[in-house]
Amino acid sequence: MTKISTVLFDFDGVIADTEPQYDIHIEDLGERYNLGIENFALQVKGTTSPDILKKYFSHLPGEEQTKIAKELEDFELNMDFPLVDGVMDFIRYLKDNNYKTGIVTSSQDFKMKRALDILQLSDTFDVVVTAARITEGKPNPMCYKLAAQDLNSSPAECIVFEDSLHGIRAGQDAGMKVIGLSTTIPREVLVERTENVIPDFTDMQQIIKYLN
């Protein structure tokens, strides 16, 4: 069995518990534009803003799409980044024990720069893959494959921590072991789709076992 050398994190719902903020904003957006999609925020979790605009708002005039894009950007420029419990201790453990680490997110560069600066994590990760580097967003595995290539790691050496169904599928289709976080979607939904499910990173000893 290949030893895990590389730990890859999604950002929203995994490092930062931001999904409740997105839920409110995205649901409001769906209602204002009469999309008629139940649980709209859940449907788009893990996808990039350009993909959301293309898939759900392309029927609108160009100036209206530009307005929505600007609104999403303003939201992300002002949102908070509360940490998922225990994640800083887990990241510190990984760095102290020479694991390669990366963030693989559907977020835009401007948001991630702001988030990592605020959380004092700017120089922590060995790679950060954002929406700017991919042509196909989650659930396409391109983002996770890129991170592994950047770190010179085989997929079998990588473990992924994800909270969204799109992200979980992306990690699995990249050939990686995936641990689900039930910060966004209930445990009973994730348990059949992942290797294991955790509520957060507070049970460090149990999580470390997943690295072996």
PDB file of C-alpha atoms in Angstrom:
ATOM      1  CA  MET A   1       0.000   0.000   0.000  1.00  0.00           C
ATOM      2  CA  THR A   2       1.356   3.420  -1.015  1.00  0.00           C
ATOM      3  CA  LYS A   3       2.243   5.722   1.865  1.00  0.00           C
ATOM      4  CA  ILE A   4       0.435   9.064   2.023  1.00  0.00           C
ATOM      5  CA  SER A   5       2.896  11.909   1.459  1.00  0.00           C
ATOM      6  CA  THR A   6       0.547  14.685   0.357  1.00  0.00           C
ATOM      7  CA  VAL A   7      -2.513  16.246   1.997  1.00  0.00           C
ATOM      8  CA  LEU A   8      -4.827  18.392  -0.121  1.00  0.00           C
ATOM      9  CA  PHE A   9      -7.536  20.609   1.334  1.00  0.00           C
ATOM     10  CA  ASP A  10     -10.556  22.235  -0.199  1.00  0.00           C
ATOM     11  CA  PHE A  11     -10.934  25.667   1.404  1.00  0.00           C
ATOM     12  CA  ASP A  12     -14.582  26.564   2.041  1.00  0.00           C
ATOM     13  CA  GLY A  13     -16.140  24.163   4.521  1.00  0.00           C
ATOM     14  CA  VAL A  14     -12.800  22.469   5.182  1.00  0.00           C
ATOM     15  CA  ILE A  15     -10.318  25.094   6.351  1.00  0.00           C
ATOM     16  CA  ALA A  16     -12.773  27.961   6.789  1.00  0.00           C
ATOM     17  CA  ASP A  17     -16.370  27.395   7.888  1.00  0.00           C
ATOM     18  CA  THR A  18     -17.744  29.823   5.308  1.00  0.00           C
ATOM     19  CA  GLU A  19     -20.548  27.772   3.786  1.00  0.00           C
ATOM     20  CA  PRO A  20     -23.335  29.255   5.969  1.00  0.00           C
ATOM     21  CA  GLN A  21     -22.475  32.680   4.530  1.00  0.00           C
ATOM     22  CA  TYR A  22     -22.596  31.306   0.995  1.00  0.00           C
ATOM     23  CA  ASP A  23     -25.904  29.566   1.678  1.00  0.00           C
ATOM     24  CA  ILE A  24     -27.590  32.851   2.536  1.00  0.00           C
ATOM     25  CA  HIS A  25     -26.065  34.802  -0.336  1.00  0.00           C
ATOM     26  CA  ILE A  26     -26.544  32.187  -3.067  1.00  0.00           C
ATOM     27  CA  GLU A  27     -30.094  31.286  -2.038  1.00  0.00           C
ATOM     28  CA  ASP A  28     -30.999  34.985  -2.092  1.00  0.00           C
ATOM     29  CA  LEU A  29     -29.465  35.294  -5.558  1.00  0.00           C
ATOM     30  CA  GLY A  30     -31.502  32.357  -6.841  1.00  0.00           C
ATOM     31  CA  GLU A  31     -34.715  33.784  -5.419  1.00  0.00           C
ATOM     32  CA  ARG A  32     -34.159  37.292  -6.784  1.00  0.00           C
ATOM     33  CA  TYR A  33     -33.630  35.958 -10.280  1.00  0.00           C
ATOM     34  CA  ASN A  34     -36.515  33.490 -10.033  1.00  0.00           C
ATOM     35  CA  LEU A  35     -34.427  30.426 -10.867  1.00  0.00           C
ATOM     36  CA  GLY A  36     -36.940  28.140  -9.173  1.00  0.00           C
ATOM     37  CA  ILE A  37     -34.202  25.741  -8.057  1.00  0.00           C
ATOM     38  CA  GLU A  38     -34.737  24.102  -4.677  1.00  0.00           C
ATOM     39  CA  ASN A  39     -31.636  24.177  -2.449  1.00  0.00           C
ATOM     40  CA  PHE A  40     -29.803  26.231  -5.071  1.00  0.00           C
ATOM     41  CA  ALA A  41     -26.802  26.844  -2.801  1.00  0.00           C
ATOM     42  CA  LEU A  42     -26.362  23.108  -2.292  1.00  0.00           C
ATOM     43  CA  GLN A  43     -26.524  22.468  -6.035  1.00  0.00           C
ATOM     44  CA  VAL A  44     -23.591  24.795  -6.763  1.00  0.00           C
ATOM     45  CA  LYS A  45     -21.303  24.009  -3.823  1.00  0.00           C
ATOM     46  CA  GLY A  46     -17.759  23.363  -4.958  1.00  0.00           C
ATOM     47  CA  THR A  47     -18.185  25.020  -8.351  1.00  0.00           C
ATOM     48  CA  THR A  48     -16.530  28.201  -9.620  1.00  0.00           C
ATOM     49  CA  SER A  49     -18.337  31.532  -9.938  1.00  0.00           C
ATOM     50  CA  PRO A  50     -17.839  31.573 -13.754  1.00  0.00           C
ATOM     51  CA  ASP A  51     -19.371  28.086 -13.963  1.00  0.00           C
ATOM     52  CA  ILE A  52     -22.355  29.197 -11.862  1.00  0.00           C
ATOM     53  CA  LEU A  53     -22.901  32.209 -14.094  1.00  0.00           C
ATOM     54  CA  LYS A  54     -22.591  30.158 -17.267  1.00  0.00           C
ATOM     55  CA  LYS A  55     -24.888  27.352 -16.147  1.00  0.00           C
ATOM     56  CA  TYR A  56     -27.614  29.266 -14.326  1.00  0.00           C
ATOM     57  CA  PHE A  57     -27.557  32.891 -15.512  1.00  0.00           C
ATOM     58  CA  SER A  58     -26.526  32.738 -19.185  1.00  0.00           C
ATOM     59  CA  HIS A  59     -30.117  33.480 -20.223  1.00  0.00           C
ATOM     60  CA  LEU A  60     -29.835  36.976 -18.786  1.00  0.00           C
ATOM     61  CA  PRO A  61     -28.536  40.035 -20.677  1.00  0.00           C
ATOM     62  CA  GLY A  62     -24.770  40.548 -20.534  1.00  0.00           C
ATOM     63  CA  GLU A  63     -24.986  43.616 -18.299  1.00  0.00           C
ATOM     64  CA  GLU A  64     -27.093  41.664 -15.812  1.00  0.00           C
ATOM     65  CA  GLN A  65     -24.531  38.839 -15.753  1.00  0.00           C
ATOM     66  CA  THR A  66     -21.790  41.416 -15.153  1.00  0.00           C
ATOM     67  CA  LYS A  67     -23.823  42.811 -12.251  1.00  0.00           C
ATOM     68  CA  ILE A  68     -24.162  39.349 -10.679  1.00  0.00           C
ATOM     69  CA  ALA A  69     -20.430  38.660 -11.114  1.00  0.00           C
ATOM     70  CA  LYS A  70     -19.630  41.964  -9.402  1.00  0.00           C
ATOM     71  CA  GLU A  71     -22.050  41.173  -6.588  1.00  0.00           C
ATOM     72  CA  LEU A  72     -20.378  37.784  -6.000  1.00  0.00           C
ATOM     73  CA  GLU A  73     -16.967  39.451  -6.010  1.00  0.00           C
ATOM     74  CA  ASP A  74     -18.050  42.125  -3.515  1.00  0.00           C
ATOM     75  CA  PHE A  75     -19.489  39.431  -1.260  1.00  0.00           C
ATOM     76  CA  GLU A  76     -16.183  37.518  -1.247  1.00  0.00           C
ATOM     77  CA  LEU A  77     -14.213  40.698  -0.634  1.00  0.00           C
ATOM     78  CA  ASN A  78     -16.154  41.289   2.584  1.00  0.00           C
ATOM     79  CA  MET A  79     -16.892  37.815   3.949  1.00  0.00           C
ATOM     80  CA  ASP A  80     -15.486  36.392   7.168  1.00  0.00           C
ATOM     81  CA  PHE A  81     -13.294  33.297   7.442  1.00  0.00           C
ATOM     82  CA  PRO A  82     -14.053  31.465  10.714  1.00  0.00           C
ATOM     83  CA  LEU A  83     -11.833  28.410  11.031  1.00  0.00           C
ATOM     84  CA  VAL A  84     -13.083  24.841  11.143  1.00  0.00           C
ATOM     85  CA  ASP A  85     -12.294  23.507  14.627  1.00  0.00           C
ATOM     86  CA  GLY A  86      -8.855  21.932  14.938  1.00  0.00           C
ATOM     87  CA  VAL A  87      -7.686  22.679  11.413  1.00  0.00           C
ATOM     88  CA  MET A  88      -4.735  24.884  12.431  1.00  0.00           C
ATOM     89  CA  ASP A  89      -3.376  22.198  14.768  1.00  0.00           C
ATOM     90  CA  PHE A  90      -3.723  19.609  12.013  1.00  0.00           C
ATOM     91  CA  ILE A  91      -1.919  21.802   9.464  1.00  0.00           C
ATOM     92  CA  ARG A  92       0.840  22.413  12.001  1.00  0.00           C
ATOM     93  CA  TYR A  93       1.173  18.647  12.551  1.00  0.00           C
ATOM     94  CA  LEU A  94       1.474  18.070   8.800  1.00  0.00           C
ATOM     95  CA  LYS A  95       4.175  20.699   8.403  1.00  0.00           C
ATOM     96  CA  ASP A  96       6.095  19.438  11.443  1.00  0.00           C
ATOM     97  CA  ASN A  97       6.040  15.919  10.001  1.00  0.00           C
ATOM     98  CA  ASN A  98       7.124  16.879   6.480  1.00  0.00           C
ATOM     99  CA  TYR A  99       3.906  16.170   4.599  1.00  0.00           C
ATOM    100  CA  LYS A 100       3.414  18.102   1.378  1.00  0.00           C
ATOM    101  CA  THR A 101       0.281  20.251   1.632  1.00  0.00           C
ATOM    102  CA  GLY A 102      -1.956  22.082  -0.783  1.00  0.00           C
ATOM    103  CA  ILE A 103      -5.226  23.932  -1.164  1.00  0.00           C
ATOM    104  CA  VAL A 104      -7.432  22.990  -4.110  1.00  0.00           C
ATOM    105  CA  THR A 105     -10.339  25.387  -4.377  1.00  0.00           C
ATOM    106  CA  SER A 106     -12.921  26.669  -6.835  1.00  0.00           C
ATOM    107  CA  SER A 107     -12.401  30.158  -5.423  1.00  0.00           C
ATOM    108  CA  GLN A 108     -10.884  33.058  -7.319  1.00  0.00           C
ATOM    109  CA  ASP A 109      -7.342  34.325  -6.685  1.00  0.00           C
ATOM    110  CA  PHE A 110      -8.431  37.606  -5.126  1.00  0.00           C
ATOM    111  CA  LYS A 111     -10.512  35.840  -2.489  1.00  0.00           C
ATOM    112  CA  MET A 112      -7.813  33.313  -1.626  1.00  0.00           C
ATOM    113  CA  LYS A 113      -5.124  35.966  -1.281  1.00  0.00           C
ATOM    114  CA  ARG A 114      -7.339  37.894   1.127  1.00  0.00           C
ATOM    115  CA  ALA A 115      -8.348  34.765   3.057  1.00  0.00           C
ATOM    116  CA  LEU A 116      -4.829  33.398   3.465  1.00  0.00           C
ATOM    117  CA  ASP A 117      -3.497  36.813   4.490  1.00  0.00           C
ATOM    118  CA  ILE A 118      -6.217  37.187   7.129  1.00  0.00           C
ATOM    119  CA  LEU A 119      -5.629  33.655   8.445  1.00  0.00           C
ATOM    120  CA  GLN A 120      -1.840  34.107   8.344  1.00  0.00           C
ATOM    121  CA  LEU A 121      -1.490  31.086   6.062  1.00  0.00           C
ATOM    122  CA  SER A 122       0.013  32.824   3.019  1.00  0.00           C
ATOM    123  CA  ASP A 123       3.319  30.961   3.190  1.00  0.00           C
ATOM    124  CA  THR A 124       2.019  27.716   4.672  1.00  0.00           C
ATOM    125  CA  PHE A 125       0.978  25.546   1.732  1.00  0.00           C
ATOM    126  CA  ASP A 126       3.261  24.070  -0.901  1.00  0.00           C
ATOM    127  CA  VAL A 127       0.705  24.710  -3.628  1.00  0.00           C
ATOM    128  CA  VAL A 128      -2.583  26.582  -4.013  1.00  0.00           C
ATOM    129  CA  VAL A 129      -4.735  25.691  -7.022  1.00  0.00           C
ATOM    130  CA  THR A 130      -7.541  28.189  -7.649  1.00  0.00           C
ATOM    131  CA  ALA A 131     -10.163  28.689 -10.359  1.00  0.00           C
ATOM    132  CA  ALA A 132      -7.612  30.725 -12.343  1.00  0.00           C
ATOM    133  CA  ARG A 133      -5.606  27.606 -13.177  1.00  0.00           C
ATOM    134  CA  ILE A 134      -8.354  25.299 -14.347  1.00  0.00           C
ATOM    135  CA  THR A 135     -10.494  25.104 -17.461  1.00  0.00           C
ATOM    136  CA  GLU A 136     -12.853  22.508 -15.987  1.00  0.00           C
ATOM    137  CA  GLY A 137     -14.058  23.004 -12.389  1.00  0.00           C
ATOM    138  CA  LYS A 138     -15.109  20.412  -9.838  1.00  0.00           C
ATOM    139  CA  PRO A 139     -16.457  17.719 -10.198  1.00  0.00           C
ATOM    140  CA  ASN A 140     -13.853  17.456 -12.956  1.00  0.00           C
ATOM    141  CA  PRO A 141     -10.638  16.076 -11.375  1.00  0.00           C
ATOM    142  CA  MET A 142      -8.368  18.524 -13.212  1.00  0.00           C
ATOM    143  CA  CYS A 143      -7.730  20.675 -10.116  1.00  0.00           C
ATOM    144  CA  TYR A 144      -6.576  17.775  -7.948  1.00  0.00           C
ATOM    145  CA  LYS A 145      -4.467  16.310 -10.728  1.00  0.00           C
ATOM    146  CA  LEU A 146      -2.764  19.690 -11.144  1.00  0.00           C
ATOM    147  CA  ALA A 147      -1.952  19.897  -7.432  1.00  0.00           C
ATOM    148  CA  ALA A 148      -0.419  16.404  -7.466  1.00  0.00           C
ATOM    149  CA  GLN A 149       1.651  17.247 -10.536  1.00  0.00           C
ATOM    150  CA  ASP A 150       2.897  20.471  -8.934  1.00  0.00           C
ATOM    151  CA  LEU A 151       3.995  18.534  -5.858  1.00  0.00           C
ATOM    152  CA  ASN A 152       5.462  15.632  -7.842  1.00  0.00           C
ATOM    153  CA  SER A 153       3.112  13.254  -6.010  1.00  0.00           C
ATOM    154  CA  SER A 154       1.242  10.303  -7.461  1.00  0.00           C
ATOM    155  CA  PRO A 155      -2.540  10.234  -6.836  1.00  0.00           C
ATOM    156  CA  ALA A 156      -2.062   7.185  -4.608  1.00  0.00           C
ATOM    157  CA  GLU A 157       0.147   9.296  -2.312  1.00  0.00           C
ATOM    158  CA  CYS A 158      -2.556  11.951  -1.868  1.00  0.00           C
ATOM    159  CA  ILE A 159      -5.395  12.283   0.612  1.00  0.00           C
ATOM    160  CA  VAL A 160      -8.105  14.890   0.070  1.00  0.00           C
ATOM    161  CA  PHE A 161     -10.296  16.635   2.653  1.00  0.00           C
ATOM    162  CA  GLU A 162     -13.563  17.816   1.062  1.00  0.00           C
ATOM    163  CA  ASP A 163     -17.048  18.892   2.129  1.00  0.00           C
ATOM    164  CA  SER A 164     -18.971  19.105  -1.162  1.00  0.00           C
ATOM    165  CA  LEU A 165     -20.225  16.323  -3.414  1.00  0.00           C
ATOM    166  CA  HIS A 166     -18.594  17.967  -6.431  1.00  0.00           C
ATOM    167  CA  GLY A 167     -15.281  18.143  -4.599  1.00  0.00           C
ATOM    168  CA  ILE A 168     -15.489  14.575  -3.339  1.00  0.00           C
ATOM    169  CA  ARG A 169     -16.081  13.289  -6.842  1.00  0.00           C
ATOM    170  CA  ALA A 170     -13.192  15.387  -8.185  1.00  0.00           C
ATOM    171  CA  GLY A 171     -10.789  13.918  -5.630  1.00  0.00           C
ATOM    172  CA  GLN A 172     -11.961  10.373  -6.224  1.00  0.00           C
ATOM    173  CA  ASP A 173     -11.842  10.690 -10.002  1.00  0.00           C
ATOM    174  CA  ALA A 174      -8.284  11.967  -9.626  1.00  0.00           C
ATOM    175  CA  GLY A 175      -7.500   8.608  -7.992  1.00  0.00           C
ATOM    176  CA  MET A 176      -7.076   9.940  -4.467  1.00  0.00           C
ATOM    177  CA  LYS A 177      -8.329   8.888  -1.041  1.00  0.00           C
ATOM    178  CA  VAL A 178     -11.062  11.277   0.131  1.00  0.00           C
ATOM    179  CA  ILE A 179     -12.160  12.131   3.662  1.00  0.00           C
ATOM    180  CA  GLY A 180     -15.457  14.010   3.934  1.00  0.00           C
ATOM    181  CA  LEU A 181     -16.194  16.834   6.349  1.00  0.00           C
ATOM    182  CA  SER A 182     -19.813  17.096   7.481  1.00  0.00           C
ATOM    183  CA  THR A 183     -19.596  20.878   7.884  1.00  0.00           C
ATOM    184  CA  THR A 184     -21.857  21.392   4.891  1.00  0.00           C
ATOM    185  CA  ILE A 185     -23.657  18.157   4.057  1.00  0.00           C
ATOM    186  CA  PRO A 186     -24.935  15.649   6.675  1.00  0.00           C
ATOM    187  CA  ARG A 187     -22.721  12.720   7.592  1.00  0.00           C
ATOM    188  CA  GLU A 188     -25.287  10.168   6.395  1.00  0.00           C
ATOM    189  CA  VAL A 189     -25.092  11.624   2.866  1.00  0.00           C
ATOM    190  CA  LEU A 190     -21.280  11.605   2.799  1.00  0.00           C
ATOM    191  CA  VAL A 191     -20.585   8.275   4.460  1.00  0.00           C
ATOM    192  CA  GLU A 192     -21.303   6.187   1.378  1.00  0.00           C
ATOM    193  CA  ARG A 193     -19.273   8.459  -0.853  1.00  0.00           C
ATOM    194  CA  THR A 194     -16.005   8.773   1.083  1.00  0.00           C
ATOM    195  CA  GLU A 195     -13.405   6.701   2.910  1.00  0.00           C
ATOM    196  CA  ASN A 196     -14.447   8.265   6.225  1.00  0.00           C
ATOM    197  CA  VAL A 197     -16.392  11.276   7.490  1.00  0.00           C
ATOM    198  CA  ILE A 198     -15.307  13.686  10.224  1.00  0.00           C
ATOM    199  CA  PRO A 199     -17.157  16.677  11.747  1.00  0.00           C
ATOM    200  CA  ASP A 200     -13.949  18.744  12.057  1.00  0.00           C
ATOM    201  CA  PHE A 201     -10.260  18.239  12.901  1.00  0.00           C
ATOM    202  CA  THR A 202     -10.462  18.083  16.689  1.00  0.00           C
ATOM    203  CA  ASP A 203      -9.939  14.311  16.940  1.00  0.00           C
ATOM    204  CA  MET A 204      -6.326  14.553  15.804  1.00  0.00           C
ATOM    205  CA  GLN A 205      -5.315  11.008  16.693  1.00  0.00           C
ATOM    206  CA  GLN A 206      -8.118   9.495  14.623  1.00  0.00           C
ATOM    207  CA  ILE A 207      -7.378  11.740  11.646  1.00  0.00           C
ATOM    208  CA  ILE A 208      -3.677  10.890  11.732  1.00  0.00           C
ATOM    209  CA  LYS A 209      -4.644   7.228  11.317  1.00  0.00           C
ATOM    210  CA  TYR A 210      -6.174   8.080   7.949  1.00  0.00           C
ATOM    211  CA  LEU A 211      -2.726   9.163   6.754  1.00  0.00           C
ATOM    212  CA  ASN A 212      -1.325   5.674   7.157  1.00  0.00           C
TER     213      ASN A 212
END
